[in-house]
């Protein structure tokens, strides 16, 4: 029964994150929303820096997955959140593992 609940965890996380990056009354992202997006980008980058890659196909597949997480901000029209996600993702990879950063370029 625990295994059934675990598979829904990413969906719950995504829903919560999407809700946290909703527009404010002014139609702009808040500082908290932007920071949450940056933190998500950093977390996504940890996948890349903490494991060896067997081949470039696997690396590209994981990059597409990370890109899909960023796409939710684009879909919601949250440009600053999307930029913050990218910034957190790229800066984390460059800082922690420059070799992986060079492979991603």
GROMACS .gro file of N, CA and C in nm:
model
  315
    1UNK      N    1   0.081  -0.118   0.000
    1UNK     CA    2   0.000   0.000   0.000
    1UNK      C    3   0.086   0.126   0.000
    2UNK      N    4   0.201   0.123   0.067
    2UNK     CA    5   0.290   0.238   0.067
    2UNK      C    6   0.339   0.270  -0.074
    3UNK      N    7   0.369   0.169  -0.154
    3UNK     CA    8   0.420   0.192  -0.289
    3UNK      C    9   0.319   0.266  -0.375
    4UNK      N   10   0.191   0.241  -0.355
    4UNK     CA   11   0.089   0.312  -0.432
    4UNK      C   12   0.088   0.460  -0.398
    5UNK      N   13   0.109   0.493  -0.273
    5UNK     CA   14   0.110   0.634  -0.233
    5UNK      C   15   0.235   0.706  -0.281
    6UNK      N   16   0.347   0.637  -0.287
    6UNK     CA   17   0.473   0.699  -0.327
    6UNK      C   18   0.468   0.745  -0.473
    7UNK      N   19   0.401   0.670  -0.559
    7UNK     CA   20   0.400   0.709  -0.700
    7UNK      C   21   0.321   0.838  -0.725
    8UNK      N   22   0.235   0.876  -0.631
    8UNK     CA   23   0.160   0.999  -0.646
    8UNK      C   24   0.232   1.120  -0.588
    9UNK      N   25   0.340   1.097  -0.516
    9UNK     CA   26   0.415   1.205  -0.453
    9UNK      C   27   0.464   1.311  -0.553
   10UNK      N   28   0.521   1.272  -0.668
   10UNK     CA   29   0.562   1.377  -0.764
   10UNK      C   30   0.445   1.461  -0.816
   11UNK      N   31   0.329   1.398  -0.832
   11UNK     CA   32   0.212   1.474  -0.878
   11UNK      C   33   0.167   1.575  -0.774
   12UNK      N   34   0.169   1.534  -0.648
   12UNK     CA   35   0.131   1.624  -0.540
   12UNK      C   36   0.230   1.740  -0.533
   13UNK      N   37   0.360   1.709  -0.543
   13UNK     CA   38   0.463   1.812  -0.538
   13UNK      C   39   0.445   1.911  -0.653
   14UNK      N   40   0.419   1.860  -0.772
   14UNK     CA   41   0.401   1.948  -0.888
   14UNK      C   42   0.279   2.037  -0.871
   15UNK      N   43   0.171   1.982  -0.818
   15UNK     CA   44   0.050   2.062  -0.797
   15UNK      C   45   0.073   2.172  -0.694
   16UNK      N   46   0.143   2.137  -0.587
   16UNK     CA   47   0.173   2.238  -0.485
   16UNK      C   48   0.263   2.348  -0.539
   17UNK      N   49   0.360   2.308  -0.618
   17UNK     CA   50   0.452   2.406  -0.674
   17UNK      C   51   0.381   2.497  -0.774
   18UNK      N   52   0.294   2.440  -0.855
   18UNK     CA   53   0.220   2.521  -0.950
   18UNK      C   54   0.131   2.621  -0.877
   19UNK      N   55   0.071   2.576  -0.769
   19UNK     CA   56  -0.014   2.666  -0.690
   19UNK      C   57   0.070   2.776  -0.625
   20UNK      N   58   0.190   2.742  -0.584
   20UNK     CA   59   0.274   2.841  -0.518
   20UNK      C   60   0.323   2.947  -0.615
   21UNK      N   61   0.325   2.918  -0.742
   21UNK     CA   62   0.370   3.017  -0.841
   21UNK      C   63   0.253   3.077  -0.918
   22UNK      N   64   0.137   3.088  -0.853
   22UNK     CA   65   0.025   3.153  -0.918
   22UNK      C   66   0.046   3.304  -0.915
   23UNK      N   67  -0.027   3.375  -0.997
   23UNK     CA   68  -0.011   3.521  -1.003
   23UNK      C   69  -0.062   3.586  -0.876
   24UNK      N   70   0.001   3.696  -0.841
   24UNK     CA   71  -0.047   3.777  -0.729
   24UNK      C   72  -0.156   3.869  -0.783
   25UNK      N   73  -0.214   3.950  -0.696
   25UNK     CA   74  -0.320   4.042  -0.739
   25UNK      C   75  -0.271   4.139  -0.846
   26UNK      N   76  -0.145   4.173  -0.843
   26UNK     CA   77  -0.090   4.267  -0.939
   26UNK      C   78  -0.055   4.200  -1.072
   27UNK      N   79  -0.064   4.068  -1.080
   27UNK     CA   80  -0.029   3.997  -1.202
   27UNK      C   81   0.120   3.973  -1.216
   28UNK      N   82   0.195   3.989  -1.108
   28UNK     CA   83   0.339   3.967  -1.111
   28UNK      C   84   0.375   3.857  -1.012
   29UNK      N   85   0.487   3.793  -1.038
   29UNK     CA   86   0.534   3.691  -0.945
   29UNK      C   87   0.591   3.759  -0.821
   30UNK      N   88   0.566   3.698  -0.707
   30UNK     CA   89   0.621   3.752  -0.583
   30UNK      C   90   0.764   3.702  -0.565
   31UNK      N   91   0.833   3.763  -0.471
   31UNK     CA   92   0.970   3.720  -0.442
   31UNK      C   93   0.972   3.576  -0.393
   32UNK      N   94   0.871   3.536  -0.316
   32UNK     CA   95   0.864   3.398  -0.266
   32UNK      C   96   0.844   3.299  -0.381
   33UNK      N   97   0.763   3.336  -0.478
   33UNK     CA   98   0.740   3.249  -0.594
   33UNK      C   99   0.868   3.233  -0.675
   34UNK      N  100   0.939   3.341  -0.694
   34UNK     CA  101   1.063   3.338  -0.770
   34UNK      C  102   1.168   3.255  -0.697
   35UNK      N  103   1.178   3.271  -0.567
   35UNK     CA  104   1.273   3.192  -0.487
   35UNK      C  105   1.238   3.044  -0.491
   36UNK      N  106   1.109   3.012  -0.487
   36UNK     CA  107   1.067   2.871  -0.494
   36UNK      C  108   1.106   2.810  -0.629
   37UNK      N  109   1.092   2.886  -0.736
   37UNK     CA  110   1.131   2.838  -0.868
   37UNK      C  111   1.282   2.816  -0.876
   38UNK      N  112   1.359   2.907  -0.817
   38UNK     CA  113   1.504   2.892  -0.817
   38UNK      C  114   1.544   2.767  -0.738
   39UNK      N  115   1.479   2.744  -0.626
   39UNK     CA  116   1.508   2.625  -0.545
   39UNK      C  117   1.474   2.498  -0.622
   40UNK      N  118   1.366   2.501  -0.697
   40UNK     CA  119   1.331   2.384  -0.777
   40UNK      C  120   1.437   2.358  -0.885
   41UNK      N  121   1.488   2.465  -0.945
   41UNK     CA  122   1.595   2.450  -1.043
   41UNK      C  123   1.720   2.390  -0.982
   42UNK      N  124   1.752   2.433  -0.861
   42UNK     CA  125   1.869   2.378  -0.792
   42UNK      C  126   1.850   2.229  -0.762
   43UNK      N  127   1.730   2.193  -0.717
   43UNK     CA  128   1.701   2.052  -0.688
   43UNK      C  129   1.710   1.967  -0.814
   44UNK      N  130   1.659   2.019  -0.924
   44UNK     CA  131   1.667   1.945  -1.050
   44UNK      C  132   1.813   1.926  -1.093
   45UNK      N  133   1.896   2.026  -1.067
   45UNK     CA  134   2.037   2.018  -1.105
   45UNK      C  135   2.112   1.913  -1.025
   46UNK      N  136   2.069   1.888  -0.903
   46UNK     CA  137   2.137   1.789  -0.820
   46UNK      C  138   2.136   1.651  -0.883
   47UNK      N  139   2.036   1.621  -0.963
   47UNK     CA  140   2.031   1.493  -1.035
   47UNK      C  141   2.152   1.482  -1.127
   48UNK      N  142   2.189   1.591  -1.189
   48UNK     CA  143   2.298   1.590  -1.286
   48UNK      C  144   2.436   1.584  -1.222
   49UNK      N  145   2.451   1.647  -1.109
   49UNK     CA  146   2.584   1.655  -1.050
   49UNK      C  147   2.615   1.538  -0.956
   50UNK      N  148   2.516   1.462  -0.920
   50UNK     CA  149   2.537   1.355  -0.823
   50UNK      C  150   2.537   1.215  -0.883
   51UNK      N  151   2.549   1.204  -1.013
   51UNK     CA  152   2.553   1.070  -1.071
   51UNK      C  153   2.635   1.068  -1.199
   52UNK      N  154   2.696   0.954  -1.226
   52UNK     CA  155   2.769   0.941  -1.352
   52UNK      C  156   2.671   0.909  -1.466
   53UNK      N  157   2.702   0.955  -1.585
   53UNK     CA  158   2.615   0.930  -1.700
   53UNK      C  159   2.676   0.823  -1.787
   54UNK      N  160   2.596   0.724  -1.820
   54UNK     CA  161   2.644   0.614  -1.905
   54UNK      C  162   2.671   0.662  -2.048
   55UNK      N  163   2.582   0.747  -2.097
   55UNK     CA  164   2.599   0.798  -2.233
   55UNK      C  165   2.523   0.930  -2.247
   56UNK      N  166   2.543   0.994  -2.362
   56UNK     CA  167   2.479   1.123  -2.384
   56UNK      C  168   2.328   1.111  -2.404
   57UNK      N  169   2.280   0.995  -2.447
   57UNK     CA  170   2.136   0.976  -2.465
   57UNK      C  171   2.066   0.985  -2.330
   58UNK      N  172   2.125   0.920  -2.229
   58UNK     CA  173   2.067   0.926  -2.095
   58UNK      C  174   2.071   1.069  -2.042
   59UNK      N  175   2.180   1.137  -2.065
   59UNK     CA  176   2.194   1.276  -2.021
   59UNK      C  177   2.089   1.364  -2.088
   60UNK      N  178   2.071   1.348  -2.217
   60UNK     CA  179   1.971   1.427  -2.291
   60UNK      C  180   1.830   1.399  -2.241
   61UNK      N  181   1.802   1.274  -2.209
   61UNK     CA  182   1.671   1.237  -2.157
   61UNK      C  183   1.642   1.309  -2.026
   62UNK      N  184   1.740   1.313  -1.939
   62UNK     CA  185   1.723   1.382  -1.810
   62UNK      C  186   1.713   1.533  -1.828
   63UNK      N  187   1.782   1.586  -1.926
   63UNK     CA  188   1.770   1.730  -1.955
   63UNK      C  189   1.628   1.764  -2.002
   64UNK      N  190   1.572   1.678  -2.084
   64UNK     CA  191   1.434   1.700  -2.129
   64UNK      C  192   1.336   1.696  -2.012
   65UNK      N  193   1.363   1.606  -1.920
   65UNK     CA  194   1.278   1.598  -1.801
   65UNK      C  195   1.287   1.727  -1.719
   66UNK      N  196   1.407   1.778  -1.701
   66UNK     CA  197   1.425   1.904  -1.628
   66UNK      C  198   1.358   2.019  -1.702
   67UNK      N  199   1.367   2.016  -1.833
   67UNK     CA  200   1.304   2.121  -1.915
   67UNK      C  201   1.152   2.118  -1.901
   68UNK      N  202   1.096   1.997  -1.886
   68UNK     CA  203   0.952   1.988  -1.870
   68UNK      C  204   0.906   2.048  -1.738
   69UNK      N  205   0.990   2.040  -1.635
   69UNK     CA  206   0.956   2.103  -1.508
   69UNK      C  207   0.953   2.255  -1.524
   70UNK      N  208   1.045   2.308  -1.603
   70UNK     CA  209   1.049   2.451  -1.627
   70UNK      C  210   0.930   2.497  -1.710
   71UNK      N  211   0.881   2.411  -1.798
   71UNK     CA  212   0.774   2.448  -1.890
   71UNK      C  213   0.646   2.489  -1.819
   72UNK      N  214   0.624   2.438  -1.699
   72UNK     CA  215   0.501   2.476  -1.628
   72UNK      C  216   0.497   2.625  -1.600
   73UNK      N  217   0.614   2.686  -1.578
   73UNK     CA  218   0.618   2.830  -1.555
   73UNK      C  219   0.583   2.904  -1.684
   74UNK      N  220   0.633   2.855  -1.796
   74UNK     CA  221   0.599   2.916  -1.925
   74UNK      C  222   0.449   2.905  -1.952
   75UNK      N  223   0.394   2.789  -1.923
   75UNK     CA  224   0.251   2.765  -1.946
   75UNK      C  225   0.166   2.861  -1.865
   76UNK      N  226   0.208   2.890  -1.744
   76UNK     CA  227   0.133   2.980  -1.657
   76UNK      C  228   0.167   3.127  -1.682
   77UNK      N  229   0.260   3.153  -1.773
   77UNK     CA  230   0.299   3.290  -1.803
   77UNK      C  231   0.386   3.353  -1.696
   78UNK      N  232   0.459   3.271  -1.623
   78UNK     CA  233   0.543   3.319  -1.514
   78UNK      C  234   0.688   3.329  -1.561
   79UNK      N  235   0.715   3.434  -1.637
   79UNK     CA  236   0.847   3.450  -1.699
   79UNK      C  237   0.960   3.461  -1.596
   80UNK      N  238   0.939   3.537  -1.492
   80UNK     CA  239   1.045   3.554  -1.391
   80UNK      C  240   1.069   3.424  -1.315
   81UNK      N  241   0.965   3.345  -1.291
   81UNK     CA  242   0.983   3.214  -1.227
   81UNK      C  243   1.062   3.121  -1.319
   82UNK      N  244   1.030   3.124  -1.449
   82UNK     CA  245   1.102   3.040  -1.545
   82UNK      C  246   1.249   3.079  -1.550
   83UNK      N  247   1.277   3.208  -1.551
   83UNK     CA  248   1.416   3.255  -1.552
   83UNK      C  249   1.488   3.215  -1.423
   84UNK      N  250   1.418   3.222  -1.311
   84UNK     CA  251   1.478   3.184  -1.183
   84UNK      C  252   1.509   3.035  -1.180
   85UNK      N  253   1.419   2.953  -1.237
   85UNK     CA  254   1.442   2.809  -1.245
   85UNK      C  255   1.571   2.782  -1.325
   86UNK      N  256   1.580   2.846  -1.441
   86UNK     CA  257   1.699   2.829  -1.525
   86UNK      C  258   1.825   2.873  -1.452
   87UNK      N  259   1.817   2.986  -1.386
   87UNK     CA  260   1.933   3.039  -1.316
   87UNK      C  261   1.980   2.944  -1.206
   88UNK      N  262   1.887   2.894  -1.127
   88UNK     CA  263   1.922   2.800  -1.021
   88UNK      C  264   1.979   2.671  -1.076
   89UNK      N  265   1.922   2.622  -1.186
   89UNK     CA  266   1.966   2.498  -1.249
   89UNK      C  267   2.109   2.511  -1.300
   90UNK      N  268   2.132   2.613  -1.381
   90UNK     CA  269   2.261   2.631  -1.446
   90UNK      C  270   2.371   2.665  -1.346
   91UNK      N  271   2.342   2.756  -1.255
   91UNK     CA  272   2.447   2.795  -1.159
   91UNK      C  273   2.485   2.681  -1.067
   92UNK      N  274   2.390   2.596  -1.030
   92UNK     CA  275   2.422   2.481  -0.945
   92UNK      C  276   2.513   2.384  -1.018
   93UNK      N  277   2.481   2.355  -1.143
   93UNK     CA  278   2.564   2.261  -1.220
   93UNK      C  279   2.704   2.318  -1.242
   94UNK      N  280   2.713   2.445  -1.279
   94UNK     CA  281   2.844   2.507  -1.302
   94UNK      C  282   2.929   2.510  -1.176
   95UNK      N  283   2.867   2.533  -1.063
   95UNK     CA  284   2.940   2.542  -0.938
   95UNK      C  285   2.986   2.407  -0.888
   96UNK      N  286   2.897   2.309  -0.890
   96UNK     CA  287   2.926   2.181  -0.828
   96UNK      C  288   3.004   2.087  -0.920
   97UNK      N  289   2.972   2.088  -1.050
   97UNK     CA  290   3.039   1.996  -1.140
   97UNK      C  291   3.057   2.060  -1.279
   98UNK      N  292   3.163   2.137  -1.297
   98UNK     CA  293   3.185   2.205  -1.425
   98UNK      C  294   3.197   2.109  -1.544
   99UNK      N  295   3.245   1.986  -1.521
   99UNK     CA  296   3.255   1.890  -1.630
   99UNK      C  297   3.118   1.857  -1.688
  100UNK      N  298   3.020   1.838  -1.601
  100UNK     CA  299   2.884   1.811  -1.648
  100UNK      C  300   2.829   1.934  -1.719
  101UNK      N  301   2.859   2.051  -1.666
  101UNK     CA  302   2.813   2.176  -1.730
  101UNK      C  303   2.868   2.186  -1.872
  102UNK      N  304   2.993   2.147  -1.891
  102UNK     CA  305   3.051   2.149  -2.025
  102UNK      C  306   2.985   2.049  -2.118
  103UNK      N  307   2.946   1.933  -2.066
  103UNK     CA  308   2.876   1.834  -2.147
  103UNK      C  309   2.739   1.881  -2.189
  104UNK      N  310   2.674   1.956  -2.102
  104UNK     CA  311   2.539   2.004  -2.132
  104UNK      C  312   2.539   2.112  -2.238
  105UNK      N  313   2.644   2.193  -2.243
  105UNK     CA  314   2.652   2.298  -2.344
  105UNK      C  315   2.639   2.236  -2.478
   0.00000   0.00000   0.00000
